[in-house]
Short mmCIF file of C-alpha atoms and ligand atoms in Angstrom, two decimals:
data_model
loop_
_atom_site.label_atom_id
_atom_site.label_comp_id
_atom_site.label_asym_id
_atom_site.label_seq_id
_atom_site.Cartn_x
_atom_site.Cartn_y
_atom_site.Cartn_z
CA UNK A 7 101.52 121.02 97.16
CA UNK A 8 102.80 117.98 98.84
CA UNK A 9 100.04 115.63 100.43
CA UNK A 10 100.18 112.14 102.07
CA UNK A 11 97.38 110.04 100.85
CA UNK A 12 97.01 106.73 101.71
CA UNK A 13 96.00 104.24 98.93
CA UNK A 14 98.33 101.79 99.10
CA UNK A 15 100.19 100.66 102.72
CA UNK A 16 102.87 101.48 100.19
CA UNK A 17 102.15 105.40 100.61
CA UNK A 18 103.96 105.27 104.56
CA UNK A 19 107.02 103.71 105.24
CA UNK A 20 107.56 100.63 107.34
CA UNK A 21 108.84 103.10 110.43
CA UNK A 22 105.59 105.03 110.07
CA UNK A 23 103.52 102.15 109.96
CA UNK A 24 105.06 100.90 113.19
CA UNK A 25 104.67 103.97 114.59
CA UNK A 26 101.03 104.10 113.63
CA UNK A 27 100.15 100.26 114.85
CA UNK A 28 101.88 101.07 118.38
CA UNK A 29 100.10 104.40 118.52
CA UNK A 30 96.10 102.95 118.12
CA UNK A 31 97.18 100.33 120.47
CA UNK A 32 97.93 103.39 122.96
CA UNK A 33 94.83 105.43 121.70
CA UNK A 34 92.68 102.27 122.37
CA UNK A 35 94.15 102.41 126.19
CA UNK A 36 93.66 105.79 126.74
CA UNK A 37 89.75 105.49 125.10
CA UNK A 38 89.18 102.56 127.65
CA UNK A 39 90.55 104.42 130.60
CA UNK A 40 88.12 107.43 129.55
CA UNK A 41 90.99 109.77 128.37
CA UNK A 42 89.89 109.53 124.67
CA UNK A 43 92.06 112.26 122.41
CA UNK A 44 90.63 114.29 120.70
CA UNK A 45 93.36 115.96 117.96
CA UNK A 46 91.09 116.93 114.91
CA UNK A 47 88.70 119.27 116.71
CA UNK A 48 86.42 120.99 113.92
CA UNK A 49 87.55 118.45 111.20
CA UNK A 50 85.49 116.96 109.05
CA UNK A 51 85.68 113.90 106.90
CA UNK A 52 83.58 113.23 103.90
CA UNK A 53 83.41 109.52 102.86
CA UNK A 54 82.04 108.43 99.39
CA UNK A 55 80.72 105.20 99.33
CA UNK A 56 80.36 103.45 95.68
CA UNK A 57 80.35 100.04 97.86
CA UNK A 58 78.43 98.82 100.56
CA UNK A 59 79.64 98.60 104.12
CA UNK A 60 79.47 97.83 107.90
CA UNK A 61 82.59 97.92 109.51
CA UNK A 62 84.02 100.71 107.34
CA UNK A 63 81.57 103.12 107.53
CA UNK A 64 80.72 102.84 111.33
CA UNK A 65 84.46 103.01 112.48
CA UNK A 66 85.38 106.42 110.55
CA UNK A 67 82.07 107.69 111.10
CA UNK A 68 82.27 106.89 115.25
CA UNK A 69 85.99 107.60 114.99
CA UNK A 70 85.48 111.13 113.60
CA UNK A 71 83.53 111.66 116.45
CA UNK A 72 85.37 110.77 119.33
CA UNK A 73 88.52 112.34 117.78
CA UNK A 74 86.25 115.27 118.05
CA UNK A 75 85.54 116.09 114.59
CA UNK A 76 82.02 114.79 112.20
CA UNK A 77 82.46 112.69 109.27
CA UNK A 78 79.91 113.19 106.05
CA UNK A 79 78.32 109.54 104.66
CA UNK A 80 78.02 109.98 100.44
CA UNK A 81 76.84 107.95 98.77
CA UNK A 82 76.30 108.16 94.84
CA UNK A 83 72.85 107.80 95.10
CA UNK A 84 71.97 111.36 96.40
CA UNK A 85 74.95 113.14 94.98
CA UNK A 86 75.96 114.45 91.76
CA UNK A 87 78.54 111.85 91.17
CA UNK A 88 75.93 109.60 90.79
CA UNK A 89 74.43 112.01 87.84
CA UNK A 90 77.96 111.78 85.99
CA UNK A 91 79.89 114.78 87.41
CA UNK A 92 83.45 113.87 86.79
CA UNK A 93 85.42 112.60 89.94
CA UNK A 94 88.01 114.95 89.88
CA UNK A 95 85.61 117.90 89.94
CA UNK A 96 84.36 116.64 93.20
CA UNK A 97 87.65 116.06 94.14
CA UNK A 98 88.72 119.80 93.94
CA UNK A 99 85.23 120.89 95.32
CA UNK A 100 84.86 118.66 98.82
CA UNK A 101 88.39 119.33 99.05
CA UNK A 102 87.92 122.94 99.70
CA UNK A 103 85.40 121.89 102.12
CA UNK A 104 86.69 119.38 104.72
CA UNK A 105 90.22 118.21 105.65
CA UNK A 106 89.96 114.66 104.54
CA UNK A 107 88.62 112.37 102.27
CA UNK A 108 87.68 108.23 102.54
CA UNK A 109 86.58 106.07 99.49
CA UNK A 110 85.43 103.06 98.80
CA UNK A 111 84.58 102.27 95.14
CA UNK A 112 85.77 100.07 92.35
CA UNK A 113 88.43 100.87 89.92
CA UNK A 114 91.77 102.24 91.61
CA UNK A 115 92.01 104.57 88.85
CA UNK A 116 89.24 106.03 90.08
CA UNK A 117 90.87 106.73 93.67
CA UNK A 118 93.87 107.89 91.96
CA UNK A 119 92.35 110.59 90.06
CA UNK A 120 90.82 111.87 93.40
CA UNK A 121 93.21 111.62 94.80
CA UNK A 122 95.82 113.96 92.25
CA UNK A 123 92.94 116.30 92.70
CA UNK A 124 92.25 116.40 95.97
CA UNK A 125 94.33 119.13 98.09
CA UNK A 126 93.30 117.44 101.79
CA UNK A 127 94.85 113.56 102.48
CA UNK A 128 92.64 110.44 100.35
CA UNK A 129 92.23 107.47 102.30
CA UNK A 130 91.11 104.15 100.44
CA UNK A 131 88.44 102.26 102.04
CA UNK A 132 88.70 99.04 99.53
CA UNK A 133 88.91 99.08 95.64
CA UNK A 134 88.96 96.22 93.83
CA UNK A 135 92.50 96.25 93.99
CA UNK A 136 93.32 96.93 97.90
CA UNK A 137 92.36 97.49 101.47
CA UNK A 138 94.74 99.19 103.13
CA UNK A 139 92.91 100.22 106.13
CA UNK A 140 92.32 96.71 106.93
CA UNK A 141 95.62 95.84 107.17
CA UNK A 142 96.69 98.65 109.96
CA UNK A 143 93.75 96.47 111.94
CA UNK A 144 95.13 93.36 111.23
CA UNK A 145 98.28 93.89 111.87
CA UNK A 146 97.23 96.10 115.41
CA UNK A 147 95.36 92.52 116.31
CA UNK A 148 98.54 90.47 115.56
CA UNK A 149 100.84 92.83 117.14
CA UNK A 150 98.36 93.20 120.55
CA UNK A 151 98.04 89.23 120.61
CA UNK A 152 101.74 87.93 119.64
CA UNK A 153 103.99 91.58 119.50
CA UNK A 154 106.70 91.48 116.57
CA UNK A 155 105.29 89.86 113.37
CA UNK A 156 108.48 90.57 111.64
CA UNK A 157 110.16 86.54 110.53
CA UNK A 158 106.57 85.18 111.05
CA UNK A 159 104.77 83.37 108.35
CA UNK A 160 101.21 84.13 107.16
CA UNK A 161 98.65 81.66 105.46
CA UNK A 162 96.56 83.87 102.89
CA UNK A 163 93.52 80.96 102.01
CA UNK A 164 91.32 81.54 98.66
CA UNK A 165 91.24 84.39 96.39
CA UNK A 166 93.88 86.51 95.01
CA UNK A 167 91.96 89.61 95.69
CA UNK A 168 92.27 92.94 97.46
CA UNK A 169 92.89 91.57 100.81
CA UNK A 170 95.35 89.25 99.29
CA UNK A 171 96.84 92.29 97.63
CA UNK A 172 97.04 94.25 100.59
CA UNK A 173 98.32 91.19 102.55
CA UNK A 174 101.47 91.04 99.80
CA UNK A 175 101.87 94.76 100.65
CA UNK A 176 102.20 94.17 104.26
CA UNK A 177 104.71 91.51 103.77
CA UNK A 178 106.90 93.57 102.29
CA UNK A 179 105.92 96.46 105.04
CA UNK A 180 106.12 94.39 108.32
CA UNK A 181 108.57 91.94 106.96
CA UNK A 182 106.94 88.21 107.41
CA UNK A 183 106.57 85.30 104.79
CA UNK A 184 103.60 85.38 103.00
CA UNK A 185 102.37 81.81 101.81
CA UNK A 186 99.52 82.20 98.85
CA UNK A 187 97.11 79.11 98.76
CA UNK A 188 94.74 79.72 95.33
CA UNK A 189 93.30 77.82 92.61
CA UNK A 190 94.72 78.64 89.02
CA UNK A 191 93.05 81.98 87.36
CA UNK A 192 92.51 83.27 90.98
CA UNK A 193 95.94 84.30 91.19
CA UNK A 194 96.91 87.99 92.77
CA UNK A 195 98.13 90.27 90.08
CA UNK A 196 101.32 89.37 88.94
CA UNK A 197 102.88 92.90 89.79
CA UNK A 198 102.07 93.32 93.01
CA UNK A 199 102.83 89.88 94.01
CA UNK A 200 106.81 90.67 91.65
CA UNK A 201 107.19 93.59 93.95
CA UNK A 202 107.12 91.74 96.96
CA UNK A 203 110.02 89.70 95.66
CA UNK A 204 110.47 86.08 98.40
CA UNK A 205 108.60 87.68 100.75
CA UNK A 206 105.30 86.46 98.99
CA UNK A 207 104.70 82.85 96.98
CA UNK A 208 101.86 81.20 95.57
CA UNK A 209 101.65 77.91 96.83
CA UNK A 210 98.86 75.77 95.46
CA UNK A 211 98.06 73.21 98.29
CA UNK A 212 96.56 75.30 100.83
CA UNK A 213 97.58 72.44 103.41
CA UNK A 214 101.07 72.74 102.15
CA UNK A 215 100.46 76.69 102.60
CA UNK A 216 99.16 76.64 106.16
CA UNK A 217 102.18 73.99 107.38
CA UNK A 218 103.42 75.81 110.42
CA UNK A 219 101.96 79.24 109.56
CA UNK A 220 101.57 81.70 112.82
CA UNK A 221 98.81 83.38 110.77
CA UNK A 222 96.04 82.08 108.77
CA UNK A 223 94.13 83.95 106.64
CA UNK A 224 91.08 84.33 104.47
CA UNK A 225 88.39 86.63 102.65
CA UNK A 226 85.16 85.84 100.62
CA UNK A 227 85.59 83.84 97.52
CA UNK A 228 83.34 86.37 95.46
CA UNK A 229 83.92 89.79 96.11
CA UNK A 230 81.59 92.85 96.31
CA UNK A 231 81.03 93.52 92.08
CA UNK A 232 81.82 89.91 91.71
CA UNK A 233 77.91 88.44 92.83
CA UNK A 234 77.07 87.08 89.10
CA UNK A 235 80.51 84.18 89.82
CA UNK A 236 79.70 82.90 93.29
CA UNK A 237 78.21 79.87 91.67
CA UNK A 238 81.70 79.13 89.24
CA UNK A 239 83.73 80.39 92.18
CA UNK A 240 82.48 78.46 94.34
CA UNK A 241 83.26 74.93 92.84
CA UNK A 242 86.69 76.95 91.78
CA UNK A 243 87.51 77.25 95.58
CA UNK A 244 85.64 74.16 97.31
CA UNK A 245 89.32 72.72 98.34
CA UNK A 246 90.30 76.52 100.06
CA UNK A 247 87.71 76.73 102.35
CA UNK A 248 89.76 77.13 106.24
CA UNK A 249 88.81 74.35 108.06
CA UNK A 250 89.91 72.47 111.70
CA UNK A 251 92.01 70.30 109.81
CA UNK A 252 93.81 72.86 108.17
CA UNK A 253 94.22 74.82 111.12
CA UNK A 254 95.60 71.60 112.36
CA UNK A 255 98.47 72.14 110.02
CA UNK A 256 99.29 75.49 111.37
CA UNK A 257 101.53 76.20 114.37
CA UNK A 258 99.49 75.21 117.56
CA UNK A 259 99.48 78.76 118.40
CA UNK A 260 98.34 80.02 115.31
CA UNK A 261 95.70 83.05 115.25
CA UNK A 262 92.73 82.91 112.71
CA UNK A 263 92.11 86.38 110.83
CA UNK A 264 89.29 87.36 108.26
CA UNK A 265 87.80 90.59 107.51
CA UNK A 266 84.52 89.94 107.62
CA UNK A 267 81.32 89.83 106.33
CA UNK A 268 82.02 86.17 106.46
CA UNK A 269 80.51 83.10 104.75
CA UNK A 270 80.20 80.55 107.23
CA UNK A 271 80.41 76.73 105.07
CA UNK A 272 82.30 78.82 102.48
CA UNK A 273 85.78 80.26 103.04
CA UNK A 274 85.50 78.97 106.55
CA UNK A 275 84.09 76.38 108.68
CA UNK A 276 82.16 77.84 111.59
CA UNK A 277 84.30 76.14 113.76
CA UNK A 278 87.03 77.80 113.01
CA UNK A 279 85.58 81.65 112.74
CA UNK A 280 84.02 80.64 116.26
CA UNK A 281 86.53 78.82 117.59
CA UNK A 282 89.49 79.77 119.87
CA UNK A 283 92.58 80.24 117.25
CA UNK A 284 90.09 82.96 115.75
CA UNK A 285 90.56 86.78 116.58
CA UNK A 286 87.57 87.96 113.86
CA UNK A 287 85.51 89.96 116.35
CA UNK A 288 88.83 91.68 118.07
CA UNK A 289 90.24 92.17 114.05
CA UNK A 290 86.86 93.85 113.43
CA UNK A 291 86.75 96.16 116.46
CA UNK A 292 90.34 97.67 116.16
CA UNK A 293 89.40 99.23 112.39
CA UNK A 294 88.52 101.43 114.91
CA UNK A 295 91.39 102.53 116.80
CA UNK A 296 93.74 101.76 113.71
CA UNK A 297 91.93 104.31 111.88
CA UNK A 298 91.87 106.91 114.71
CA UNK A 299 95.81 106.80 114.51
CA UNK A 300 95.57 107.13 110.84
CA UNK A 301 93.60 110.05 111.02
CA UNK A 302 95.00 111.70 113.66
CA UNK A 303 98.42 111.23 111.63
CA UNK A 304 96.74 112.55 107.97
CA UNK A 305 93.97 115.24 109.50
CA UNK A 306 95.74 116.34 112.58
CA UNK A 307 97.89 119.29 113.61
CA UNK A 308 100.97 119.43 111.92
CA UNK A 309 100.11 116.72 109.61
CA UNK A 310 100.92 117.46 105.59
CA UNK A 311 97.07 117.88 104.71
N1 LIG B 14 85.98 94.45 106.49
C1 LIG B 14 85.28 95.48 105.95
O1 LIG B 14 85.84 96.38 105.31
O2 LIG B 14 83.96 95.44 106.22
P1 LIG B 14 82.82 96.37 105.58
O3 LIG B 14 82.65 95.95 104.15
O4 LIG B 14 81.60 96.07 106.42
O5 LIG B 14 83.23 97.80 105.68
N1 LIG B 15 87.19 91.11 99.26
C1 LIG B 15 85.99 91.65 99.88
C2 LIG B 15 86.34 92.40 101.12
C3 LIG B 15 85.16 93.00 101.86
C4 LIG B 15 85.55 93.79 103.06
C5 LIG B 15 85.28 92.54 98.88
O1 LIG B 15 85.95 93.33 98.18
O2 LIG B 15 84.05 92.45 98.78
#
């Protein structure tokens, strides 16, 4: 029983990824024009939530729907996982009830052990290691705005976290330079950041980092599970907080990327979020499409699920 999960941006290769970008650029078109697809007829997508979210939940949950299937919200609190029943029993039971499954929760073993025993496609909606899903978004926006990012270079600002994880990934996927700007003991994990090989580097001075970079990047300096630090994290990271004058540093043409939720005063000035080198509100609104191709490509007809 062979099926494609996605955990990792690792999990599809770098044609299938670039397939997938131009693809929810085209299903964006065709949803503007009022020709929206709609491939997974009758599916259904359960999503488990261990994590809070905005973005995450609202763009599967809408996206389900116009692709002409229903998505399922879970969240621990009213179901039995939340009363201890092991994950991979749920895994084998909501698996022989809808064609896919999204998660977001906190250990990546956790996902993993769905995932071996779930028989309908995983899809990771953040961990404390990654966030793939994030990435096919991000790299949609850069694409739509500036086409090829292969050769480019990309600014990651602040933590060595899951979006900084997922940003190494990508590197190594799309093929640009990642520069990593992070105070010591925030570092990415020192295997994922191996794997990428000189695609990635960890470059202390985040003006040094953002010299000339097409891309700048950054994410909250205390992550969801990480509350209890924000006061030690944030004297940690008081010198990696994206501001005008870094962005100053960057290529004049540079775009401005961050998840989101963002701390405005923290990991970036206001200026800059706001400002006209920042794509946030675009970034945030293609999870959307992104996802559509990714589900079309793991739910749909034909697909190994
Ligand atoms: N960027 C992101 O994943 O946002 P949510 O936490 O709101 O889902
Ligand atoms: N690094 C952040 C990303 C939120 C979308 C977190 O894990 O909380």
């Amino acid at each position: 029983m062979s099926v494609q999960h996605f955990l990792t941006l690792l999990d599809l290769d770098p044609a299938r990824l670039h397939q997938l970008i131009q693809r929810a650029i085209e299903m964006k078109a065709l949803r503007q024009a009022g020709n929206q697809p709609t491939p997974l007829k009758g599916k259904t997508l359960a999503m488990i939530f261990d994590k809070s979210s905005t973005r995450t939940r609202v763009s599967f949950e809408a996206g389900m729907a116009q692709l002409g299937g229903a998505a399922l919200f879970l969240s621990p609190r009213d179901t039995q996982l939340g009363r201890g029943e092991p994950i991979e029993d749920t895994a084998r039971v909501l698996s022989r009830m809808v064609d896919g499954i999204m998660i977001r929760t906190f250990s990546d073993a956790t996902l993993e052990k769905f995932a071996e025993n779930s028989r309908v496609p995983v899809i990771n909606g953040l961990t404390d290691r990654f966030h793939p899903c994030q990435l096919l978004a991000d790299m949609m926006t850069w694409t739509e705005n500036r086409g090829e990012i292969r050769g480019k270079t990309v600014a990651w600002i602040g933590d060595g976290n899951n979006m900084c994880h997922s940003y190494i990934n990508a590197a190594i996927q799309f093929g640009y330079k990642l520069r990593i700007a992070c105070p010591e003991g925030y570092d990415p994990d020192a295997d994922i950041l191996a794997n990428a090989g000189d695609r990635a580097e960890i470059i202390r001075d985040p003006m040094a980092a953002a010299e000339n970079a097409d891309l700048v990047v950054t994410d909250v300096w205390a992550s969801m599970g990480q509350e209890e630090e924000q006061k030690i994290r944030e004297k940690a990271f008081a010198r990696y907080q994206v501001t005008p004058a870094l962005m100053q540093q960057a290529s004049p043409d540079a775009l401005f990327m961050h998840c989101l939720p963002a701390h405005r005063g923290e990991e970036v000035a206001a200026e800059v979020l706001e400002g006209p080198q920042s794509v946030v509100w675009e970034e945030a609104g293609n999870r959307l499409y992104a996802q559509n191709a990714l589900l079309e490509l793991l739910l749909g007809q034909g697909s190994a699920g």
